[in-house]
Amino acid sequence: MNSAIVFLPLLGAALAGLFGRVLGDRGSQIATCVPVSISAILGWVALFQLAGGQGDQTVQIFTWIDSGAFEAAWSLRFDALTGVMLAVVGSVSALVHVYSVGYMHGDPGIPRFMSYLSLFTFSMLMLVTADNLLQLFFGWEGVGLCSYLLIGFWYKKPEANAAAIKAFLVNRVGDFGFALGIVGVFLVFNTIDLQTIFESAPRVAGSTFVFLGYEVDILTTLCLLLFMGAMGKSAQLGLHTWLPDAMEGPTPVSALIHAATMVTAGVFMVARLSPLFELAPVALEVVAFVGASTAFFAATIGLCQNDIKRVVAYSTCSQLGYMFFACGVSAYAAGIFHLFTHAFFKALLFLGSGSVIHALHGEQDMRRMGGLWRKIPITYGLMWVGSLALAGVPFFAGFYSKDIILEAAFGAHTAIGLYAFWLGIAAAVMTAFYSWRLLFMTFHGTFRGDHHKLDHAHESPPVMLIPLFFLAAGAALAGYFGLPMVESEAFWGESLRGFHAIEAAHHAPDWVVVLPTVAAAAGIAVAYLLYVLKPAWPARIAGALRPLYLFLLNKWYFDELYDAVLVRPAKAIGYALWKGGDGAVIDGLGPDGIAAATLNLARRAVRLQSGYVYHYAFAMLIGVALLVTWYLVRGVM
Amino acid sequence: MDGLPLLSLLIGLPIAGTLCMLVVRGDTAVVARNVRYIALWTSLITFGLSILLWISFDPSTADFQFVERRPWIPDYGINYHLGVDGISVLLIVLSAFLIPLCIIASWDSITTRVREYMIAFLMLEALMIGVFCALDFVLFYLFFEAMLIPMFLIIGVWGGPRRVYAAFKFFLFTLVGSVLLLLALLAMYFQAGTTDIPTLMATEFAPELQRWLWLALFASFAVKVPMWPVHTWLPDAHVEAPTAGSVILAGVLLKMGGYGFLRFSLPMLPDATAYFTPLVFTLSVVAIIYTSLVALMQEDMKKLIAYSSVAHMGFVTIGIFTLTTQGIEGGMVQMLSHGVVSGALFLCVGVVYDRMHSRLIARYGGLVHRMPIYAGVFMVFMLASVGLPGTSGFVGEFLVLTGAFQVSTWVTFLATTGIVLGAAYMLWLYRRVIFGELVREDLKSIVDLGRREILIFAPLVLVVLWIGIYPDPFLRVMHATVAHLITQTAGTVSTAELELP
């Protein structure tokens, strides 16, 4: 039955993808929504069974690659970590499928869209149920492909195409490390089966091998290579540039792939490999450092963005940073807990933004919004729930998960832990600020856009709102009900390590416990001050701190940097090698040069029409001459 | 099965087909139609036989199977000696698989000299299969060289405007290799007193001689692969060749080089192989990075795919020379995969070329609006070329990297950059041709794949996914042979590090 969770979405994808024209729009919607919904329900059943003490399970399907000692099978692994992911992926995916029925209404490519969504769900489920690194990589690339297809779904738009390619390529840079990590794991452990790796990892801890000419610690190197893949997929600092651009895709895609599920795959991978990372303390410090830096960095950019979806996108990037530094201080369960709660409230925020965009017929710029709460009150209320959860206001989902992460960071009592803690607090202030900035700019004040659009603004249909209510319930309650499960080592069993960090989180001093809430309140207060009480101030602040403002508005100039350092040189070198290397040097000295010389010679030697058989004979003659010479020389020696 | 000379049948059948074509009479249209059907049925039956060969092949042994041996030139001990092992059997299947597709692809697009064209293709098939089953060096050499003639004619007669230059360049490069191959053949004969390949494999050549022989063989095979820097004939040959010619060129002819390394260089010259491995690695890594960058800037679709072929074949040579199970098997899978995928990509270009008579990327754009099926098919092969898991391209590439990592981390590290660059040029190509707004007036009436074209692409798509998801039937055949090959070559092999210039 558990296999059905994974393969039902594939069935839906195949039906809609191959027979979309026969089934029509409505048929394709039914053919995808129904299997995914069943899969989601079965996913929750599996989670409760696992929580109820049913043992881990592995389902072998068939051999994939078998070459010498290298063996990889198609097999599904079900344990507590998988169970949580099945529930998250299944439910968000099912809700997004249903929401898409309303959101994509009237689009000419509905069967294709639904097919891609289901294919994504399948790939993501393959990823979380992977029993070996190669299958993990299969799911990893599969979700990457679907992300590429869905970002570029509106293929007429040049920006969408550019964003799609960028997403794929930046992820490939991460995969570069991931792939090297996998082959490295095979070299060291002679297997890529997860269970076997975990069992033999302690024996390898502390040993070194030669990598690129340097003597390095094995596990640190492998973990860092694998983490490079995670950085790409989860848009961490340096490899984050694709995520904001990915907002060119339809909004349901942003909610499902670029908020709730795919981008968290990196966190999942680190958690899945926690027995390995636990033995590589240096790698963990890097994870914590990158995570904390990203949490802070992305939050600063979120402060100044004007596109409603980009604000939420940078917030996703920032929240992923939290999850990573939780893993970096060994609090894997906390990281996964935040992944779990974040999936609900971030999907809610995205779909809520989608509802706003839908109401305004495609308008995404918050500078041309305002005062919308009267027009779309239900969306407004739901966005409040999402923002409260995101900011970590007490008793909403984000409150529980963010608190335990920050406490664990503090409780680690290491330099890197404190770094993460303080950046996390700073990011929490900014998170609350930009969330309420979004709410105020969108829903309060007066409408600043085209009044024609305002007149036609309308609340979304029930098929879009009902999924939002489910997500809002998750955003409100997932933290409270999830917390006991997360803190129980018995629940996780063998699937996660590092419970000492969760234990340490409980011993954090009171001020540490209160500080995140204070930070959230401070952020909200500042946003209220700037965008409700003194709406003229933001422009004045931006003017006064113009260099800083431009720096943030232009996203720390990462895109410009990469374009100048990587993209343009690659093109220039490619062109130079083509014209110079191939054209002038190789051909000039080789065939063209020889051809000219031969022709010359041939014309002089014999007055025959230049036929190609003749050339052949001529060259054979040279060959025989060389041959004879060679044997003569050998004979002399 | 016993007693049936399956290999001779595989070689003889296409030749018999050409003889049938010669006697076809009637006016031009009738001849053309009849000849097409003869070619198609001959190649289909040959393909059926090759499948039979694959099924009845015993994967548990590394010995040559289906061996046929008759005296040919007894005075010199030269025999008509055929046989297959786990390496050659799949390459025969690949050749026999691609030829019928080529014939269907040429159905409407070739209208002049149809009889000669089809004869050239069937002769090519016979000779290619001959190369893969020959177990006598002289026989191998004959097939290997004779094969160039139909290929040369296909480019030179039915090719594009610059076909003469391209055919000439193609010939010149391969000729240099051929001469050296002949030299090596003679030297081996004088040294060992035989041209029998299994005997030569057991012969130990002096280390000094091995190096010379190795270089002579290398010159020939490296041109075929093609390895950097002797690759420049390939883009020109592809651009000018008719679609089906490109398919065979990329699909099978390039594999002759890899096959040559596996059949001759490795088992016969193990010391020299170990000695020159760093050279091969260096050239392969350069090929991967260099040609990927060059591919990025191409304006002609066929040239772009040709350059990508050089990069992909770089993985093959790396894999073969790692002398690890994963490396060699990966190299083999990569050869099969590349044969199918690059062939299919050239067919994809052929589809739009038949309609618009242009291969320039800038000439297209937004094709998905008019040709959704084409866009989907092209997508599958584009992703296979990029090496997405689940497609054939991934299995080969990944196994090669696994093998390479055991030998040299630098080689692996640099080769892996190819997966980033490969994605860049393919995705960019796809975007410029398929996506975007359909602006050009004349493209607004372009039609999607017809039934005949779908018939060509369907088996290719299925094979790409089959190798990607369940490559075991392919790998299983190789295990014993590859293990044997490694023991033949190993022992003298030390770990090689890449020598950076």
CSV table of C-alpha atoms in Angstrom, one decimal, chain A residues 211-535:
chain,number,residue,atom,x,y,z
A,211,PHE,CA,41.2,14.6,-3.0
A,212,LEU,CA,42.5,16.9,-5.7
A,213,GLY,CA,46.0,16.5,-4.5
A,214,TYR,CA,45.2,17.4,-0.9
A,215,GLU,CA,45.1,15.1,2.1
A,216,VAL,CA,41.7,15.8,3.6
A,217,ASP,CA,39.3,14.4,6.1
A,218,ILE,CA,37.0,11.9,4.4
A,219,LEU,CA,33.7,12.5,6.0
A,220,THR,CA,34.2,16.3,6.1
A,221,THR,CA,34.9,16.4,2.4
A,222,LEU,CA,32.1,14.1,1.4
A,223,CYS,CA,29.6,15.9,3.6
A,224,LEU,CA,30.6,19.3,2.1
A,225,LEU,CA,30.3,18.0,-1.4
A,226,LEU,CA,26.8,16.6,-0.7
A,227,PHE,CA,25.9,19.8,1.1
A,228,MET,CA,26.8,21.7,-2.1
A,229,GLY,CA,23.9,20.0,-3.7
A,230,ALA,CA,21.7,20.9,-0.8
A,231,MET,CA,22.8,24.6,-1.2
A,232,GLY,CA,21.7,24.6,-4.8
A,233,LYS,CA,18.4,23.0,-4.3
A,234,SER,CA,17.5,25.0,-1.2
A,235,ALA,CA,18.8,28.3,-2.6
A,236,GLN,CA,21.4,29.0,0.1
A,237,LEU,CA,23.8,31.9,-0.1
A,238,GLY,CA,25.8,31.9,-3.3
A,239,LEU,CA,23.5,29.5,-5.1
A,240,HIS,CA,20.3,31.3,-4.2
A,241,THR,CA,20.0,33.5,-7.3
A,242,TRP,CA,17.6,31.2,-9.1
A,243,LEU,CA,14.8,31.2,-6.4
A,244,PRO,CA,13.6,34.8,-6.7
A,245,ASP,CA,13.6,34.6,-10.5
A,246,ALA,CA,11.6,31.3,-10.3
A,247,MET,CA,8.6,33.4,-9.3
A,248,GLU,CA,8.0,33.8,-13.0
A,249,GLY,CA,6.2,30.5,-12.8
A,250,PRO,CA,2.5,30.4,-12.0
A,251,THR,CA,1.8,31.0,-8.3
A,252,PRO,CA,0.6,27.5,-7.4
A,253,VAL,CA,4.0,26.4,-8.5
A,254,SER,CA,5.7,28.9,-6.3
A,255,ALA,CA,3.7,27.6,-3.4
A,256,LEU,CA,4.3,23.9,-3.9
A,257,ILE,CA,7.8,23.8,-5.3
A,258,HIS,CA,9.5,27.0,-4.3
A,259,ALA,CA,8.2,27.2,-0.8
A,260,ALA,CA,6.8,24.0,0.7
A,261,THR,CA,8.5,21.1,-0.8
A,262,MET,CA,11.3,21.1,-3.4
A,263,VAL,CA,13.4,23.8,-1.9
A,264,THR,CA,13.3,22.0,1.4
A,265,ALA,CA,14.9,18.9,-0.2
A,266,GLY,CA,18.3,20.1,0.8
A,267,VAL,CA,17.3,20.3,4.4
A,268,PHE,CA,15.8,16.8,4.1
A,269,MET,CA,19.0,15.5,2.6
A,270,VAL,CA,21.1,16.8,5.4
A,271,ALA,CA,18.7,15.4,8.0
A,272,ARG,CA,18.6,12.1,6.1
A,273,LEU,CA,22.3,11.9,6.2
A,274,SER,CA,22.5,13.1,9.8
A,275,PRO,CA,24.5,9.9,10.9
A,276,LEU,CA,27.1,11.0,8.4
A,277,PHE,CA,27.1,14.8,9.2
A,278,GLU,CA,27.2,14.0,13.0
A,279,LEU,CA,30.7,12.5,12.4
A,280,ALA,CA,31.9,15.5,10.4
A,281,PRO,CA,31.9,18.5,12.9
A,282,VAL,CA,33.7,20.8,10.5
A,283,ALA,CA,31.0,20.2,7.8
A,284,LEU,CA,28.3,20.9,10.4
A,285,GLU,CA,29.9,24.2,11.2
A,286,VAL,CA,29.8,25.1,7.5
A,287,VAL,CA,26.2,24.1,7.3
A,288,ALA,CA,25.4,26.3,10.3
A,289,PHE,CA,27.4,29.2,9.0
A,290,VAL,CA,25.8,29.1,5.5
A,291,GLY,CA,22.3,28.6,7.0
A,292,ALA,CA,22.6,31.5,9.4
A,293,SER,CA,24.2,33.8,6.9
A,294,THR,CA,21.4,33.0,4.4
A,295,ALA,CA,18.7,33.6,7.0
A,296,PHE,CA,20.1,37.0,7.6
A,297,PHE,CA,21.1,37.9,4.0
A,298,ALA,CA,17.8,36.9,2.4
A,299,ALA,CA,15.8,38.8,5.1
A,300,THR,CA,17.7,42.0,4.4
A,301,ILE,CA,16.7,41.8,0.7
A,302,GLY,CA,13.1,41.0,1.7
A,303,LEU,CA,13.0,44.4,3.3
A,304,CYS,CA,13.0,46.4,0.1
A,305,GLN,CA,11.3,44.2,-2.5
A,306,ASN,CA,8.2,45.5,-4.1
A,307,ASP,CA,6.9,42.4,-5.9
A,308,ILE,CA,4.6,40.6,-3.6
A,309,LYS,CA,5.8,37.2,-4.6
A,310,ARG,CA,9.5,38.1,-4.4
A,311,VAL,CA,9.0,39.2,-0.8
A,312,VAL,CA,7.6,35.8,0.0
A,313,ALA,CA,10.4,34.2,-2.0
A,314,TYR,CA,13.2,35.9,-0.1
A,315,SER,CA,11.4,35.0,3.1
A,316,THR,CA,11.5,31.3,2.0
A,317,CYS,CA,15.2,31.6,1.3
A,318,SER,CA,15.6,33.1,4.8
A,319,GLN,CA,13.5,30.4,6.5
A,320,LEU,CA,15.5,27.7,4.8
A,321,GLY,CA,18.5,29.2,6.3
A,322,TYR,CA,16.9,28.7,9.8
A,323,MET,CA,16.3,25.0,8.9
A,324,PHE,CA,20.0,24.6,7.9
A,325,PHE,CA,21.5,26.2,10.9
A,326,ALA,CA,19.3,24.0,13.0
A,327,CYS,CA,20.8,21.0,11.3
A,328,GLY,CA,24.2,22.6,11.7
A,329,VAL,CA,23.9,22.6,15.4
A,330,SER,CA,22.8,19.0,15.3
A,331,ALA,CA,19.1,19.8,16.0
A,332,TYR,CA,17.9,17.9,13.0
A,333,ALA,CA,14.5,17.3,14.4
A,334,ALA,CA,14.0,21.0,14.9
A,335,GLY,CA,15.0,21.6,11.3
A,336,ILE,CA,12.5,19.1,10.1
A,337,PHE,CA,9.9,20.5,12.4
A,338,HIS,CA,10.4,23.9,10.9
A,339,LEU,CA,10.2,22.4,7.5
A,340,PHE,CA,6.9,20.9,8.5
A,341,THR,CA,5.3,24.0,9.8
A,342,HIS,CA,6.9,26.2,7.2
A,343,ALA,CA,5.3,24.1,4.4
A,344,PHE,CA,1.9,25.1,5.7
A,345,PHE,CA,2.2,28.7,6.4
A,346,LYS,CA,4.5,29.5,3.4
A,347,ALA,CA,2.2,27.7,1.0
A,348,LEU,CA,-0.6,29.7,2.6
A,349,LEU,CA,1.2,32.9,2.0
A,350,PHE,CA,2.0,32.1,-1.6
A,351,LEU,CA,-1.5,30.9,-2.4
A,352,GLY,CA,-2.9,34.0,-0.6
A,353,SER,CA,-0.6,36.2,-2.7
A,354,GLY,CA,-1.9,34.2,-5.7
A,355,SER,CA,-5.4,35.1,-4.6
A,356,VAL,CA,-4.5,38.8,-4.5
A,357,ILE,CA,-2.8,38.6,-7.9
A,358,HIS,CA,-5.8,36.7,-9.2
A,359,ALA,CA,-8.1,39.4,-7.9
A,360,LEU,CA,-6.1,42.1,-9.6
A,361,HIS,CA,-5.8,40.3,-12.9
A,362,GLY,CA,-2.1,39.7,-12.7
A,363,GLU,CA,-0.8,42.7,-10.8
A,364,GLN,CA,2.2,41.8,-8.6
A,365,ASP,CA,3.7,45.1,-7.7
A,366,MET,CA,2.7,46.1,-4.1
A,367,ARG,CA,3.3,49.8,-5.0
A,368,ARG,CA,0.2,49.5,-7.1
A,369,MET,CA,-2.0,47.9,-4.4
A,370,GLY,CA,-3.4,49.1,-1.1
A,371,GLY,CA,-6.7,49.0,0.7
A,372,LEU,CA,-7.7,45.7,-0.7
A,373,TRP,CA,-9.0,44.2,2.5
A,374,ARG,CA,-12.5,45.4,1.8
A,375,LYS,CA,-12.5,43.8,-1.6
A,376,ILE,CA,-11.1,40.4,-0.6
A,377,PRO,CA,-11.7,40.0,3.1
A,378,ILE,CA,-11.3,36.3,3.2
A,379,THR,CA,-7.9,36.3,1.6
A,380,TYR,CA,-6.9,39.2,3.9
A,381,GLY,CA,-7.8,37.1,7.0
A,382,LEU,CA,-5.9,34.1,5.7
A,383,MET,CA,-2.8,36.2,4.9
A,384,TRP,CA,-2.9,37.4,8.5
A,385,VAL,CA,-2.8,33.8,9.7
A,386,GLY,CA,0.1,33.1,7.4
A,387,SER,CA,2.0,36.1,8.5
A,388,LEU,CA,1.4,35.5,12.2
A,389,ALA,CA,2.8,32.0,11.7
A,390,LEU,CA,5.8,33.2,9.7
A,391,ALA,CA,6.7,35.9,12.2
A,392,GLY,CA,6.6,33.4,15.0
A,393,VAL,CA,3.8,35.1,17.0
A,394,PRO,CA,3.0,32.9,20.0
A,395,PHE,CA,0.9,29.9,19.6
A,396,PHE,CA,1.0,29.9,15.8
A,397,ALA,CA,3.0,27.2,14.0
A,398,GLY,CA,6.1,29.2,13.4
A,399,PHE,CA,6.4,30.2,17.0
A,400,TYR,CA,7.1,26.7,18.1
A,401,SER,CA,9.5,25.7,15.4
A,402,LYS,CA,11.5,28.9,15.2
A,403,ASP,CA,11.8,29.1,19.0
A,404,ILE,CA,13.3,25.6,19.3
A,405,ILE,CA,15.7,26.3,16.5
A,406,LEU,CA,17.0,29.5,18.1
A,407,GLU,CA,17.2,27.8,21.5
A,408,ALA,CA,19.1,24.9,20.1
A,409,ALA,CA,21.5,27.3,18.4
A,410,PHE,CA,22.1,29.1,21.7
A,411,GLY,CA,22.2,25.9,23.6
A,412,ALA,CA,25.1,24.6,21.5
A,413,HIS,CA,27.3,27.1,23.3
A,414,THR,CA,29.7,27.3,20.4
A,415,ALA,CA,30.9,30.3,18.5
A,416,ILE,CA,29.1,29.2,15.4
A,417,GLY,CA,25.9,28.5,17.5
A,418,LEU,CA,26.0,32.0,18.9
A,419,TYR,CA,26.6,33.5,15.4
A,420,ALA,CA,23.5,31.6,14.2
A,421,PHE,CA,21.5,32.6,17.2
A,422,TRP,CA,22.1,36.4,16.8
A,423,LEU,CA,21.7,36.4,13.1
A,424,GLY,CA,18.6,34.4,13.6
A,425,ILE,CA,17.2,36.9,16.0
A,426,ALA,CA,18.0,39.8,13.6
A,427,ALA,CA,16.4,37.9,10.8
A,428,ALA,CA,13.3,37.4,13.0
A,429,VAL,CA,12.9,41.1,13.4
A,430,MET,CA,13.2,41.7,9.7
A,431,THR,CA,10.9,38.8,8.9
A,432,ALA,CA,8.1,40.3,11.1
A,433,PHE,CA,8.8,43.7,9.5
A,434,TYR,CA,8.6,42.7,5.9
A,435,SER,CA,5.6,40.4,6.6
A,436,TRP,CA,3.6,43.3,8.0
A,437,ARG,CA,5.0,45.7,5.4
A,438,LEU,CA,3.4,43.3,2.9
A,439,LEU,CA,0.1,43.2,4.7
A,440,PHE,CA,0.0,47.0,5.1
A,441,MET,CA,1.1,47.8,1.5
A,442,THR,CA,-1.3,45.3,0.0
A,443,PHE,CA,-4.4,45.5,2.1
A,444,HIS,CA,-4.3,48.9,4.0
A,445,GLY,CA,-4.2,52.5,3.1
A,446,THR,CA,-5.6,53.6,-0.2
A,447,PHE,CA,-5.4,51.9,-3.6
A,448,ARG,CA,-2.5,53.2,-5.6
A,449,GLY,CA,-3.0,51.3,-8.9
A,450,ASP,CA,-5.3,51.4,-11.9
A,451,HIS,CA,-8.8,52.0,-10.6
A,452,HIS,CA,-10.2,50.0,-13.4
A,453,LYS,CA,-8.5,46.9,-11.8
A,454,LEU,CA,-9.9,47.8,-8.4
A,455,ASP,CA,-13.4,47.8,-9.7
A,456,HIS,CA,-13.0,44.4,-11.1
A,457,ALA,CA,-11.2,43.0,-8.0
A,458,HIS,CA,-13.2,40.0,-6.6
A,459,GLU,CA,-12.8,37.3,-4.0
A,460,SER,CA,-11.4,34.0,-5.4
A,461,PRO,CA,-13.8,31.1,-6.0
A,462,PRO,CA,-14.4,28.4,-3.4
A,463,VAL,CA,-12.2,26.0,-5.2
A,464,MET,CA,-9.3,28.3,-4.4
A,465,LEU,CA,-10.4,29.4,-0.9
A,466,ILE,CA,-11.1,25.9,0.5
A,467,PRO,CA,-7.5,24.7,0.1
A,468,LEU,CA,-6.4,27.9,1.8
A,469,PHE,CA,-8.5,27.1,4.9
A,470,PHE,CA,-6.8,23.8,5.2
A,471,LEU,CA,-3.5,25.4,5.0
A,472,ALA,CA,-4.5,28.1,7.5
A,473,ALA,CA,-5.5,25.4,9.9
A,474,GLY,CA,-2.1,23.9,9.5
A,475,ALA,CA,-0.4,27.3,9.9
A,476,ALA,CA,-2.3,27.8,13.1
A,477,LEU,CA,-2.1,24.4,14.7
A,478,ALA,CA,0.8,22.4,13.2
A,479,GLY,CA,3.2,23.8,15.7
A,480,TYR,CA,1.2,23.0,18.8
A,481,PHE,CA,0.3,19.5,17.7
A,482,GLY,CA,3.6,18.7,16.1
A,483,LEU,CA,5.8,19.7,19.0
A,484,PRO,CA,5.4,16.6,21.2
A,485,MET,CA,6.1,14.4,18.2
A,486,VAL,CA,9.2,16.3,17.3
A,487,GLU,CA,10.8,16.2,20.7
A,488,SER,CA,10.3,12.5,21.1
A,489,GLU,CA,13.4,10.5,20.3
A,490,ALA,CA,11.3,7.4,20.2
A,491,PHE,CA,9.2,8.7,17.4
A,492,TRP,CA,12.2,9.3,15.1
A,493,GLY,CA,13.9,6.1,16.0
A,494,GLU,CA,17.0,5.5,13.8
A,495,SER,CA,16.1,8.0,11.2
A,496,LEU,CA,17.6,11.1,12.9
A,497,ARG,CA,20.5,11.8,15.2
A,498,GLY,CA,21.5,14.7,17.4
A,499,PHE,CA,18.9,14.7,20.2
A,500,HIS,CA,21.4,16.1,22.6
A,501,ALA,CA,20.9,19.4,20.8
A,502,ILE,CA,17.1,19.3,21.3
A,503,GLU,CA,17.8,18.5,25.0
A,504,ALA,CA,20.2,21.4,25.2
A,505,ALA,CA,17.5,23.7,23.8
A,506,HIS,CA,15.3,23.0,26.8
A,507,HIS,CA,17.9,24.4,29.1
A,508,ALA,CA,18.1,27.7,27.4
A,509,PRO,CA,17.8,30.7,29.8
A,510,ASP,CA,14.5,32.6,30.0
A,511,TRP,CA,15.6,35.6,28.0
A,512,VAL,CA,16.6,33.4,25.1
A,513,VAL,CA,13.1,31.9,25.2
A,514,VAL,CA,11.4,35.3,25.2
A,515,LEU,CA,13.7,37.1,22.8
A,516,PRO,CA,12.3,35.7,19.5
A,517,THR,CA,8.8,36.9,20.5
A,518,VAL,CA,10.1,40.3,21.4
A,519,ALA,CA,11.9,40.4,18.0
A,520,ALA,CA,8.7,39.6,16.2
A,521,ALA,CA,6.8,42.3,18.1
A,522,ALA,CA,9.5,44.8,17.4
A,523,GLY,CA,9.4,44.0,13.7
A,524,ILE,CA,5.6,44.4,13.5
A,525,ALA,CA,5.8,47.6,15.5
A,526,VAL,CA,8.3,49.2,13.1
A,527,ALA,CA,6.3,48.1,10.1
A,528,TYR,CA,3.2,49.7,11.7
A,529,LEU,CA,5.1,52.9,12.4
A,530,LEU,CA,6.5,53.2,8.9
A,531,TYR,CA,3.6,52.0,6.7
A,532,VAL,CA,0.6,53.1,8.7
A,533,LEU,CA,1.5,55.9,11.0
A,534,LYS,CA,4.2,57.7,9.0
A,535,PRO,CA,3.9,56.5,5.4
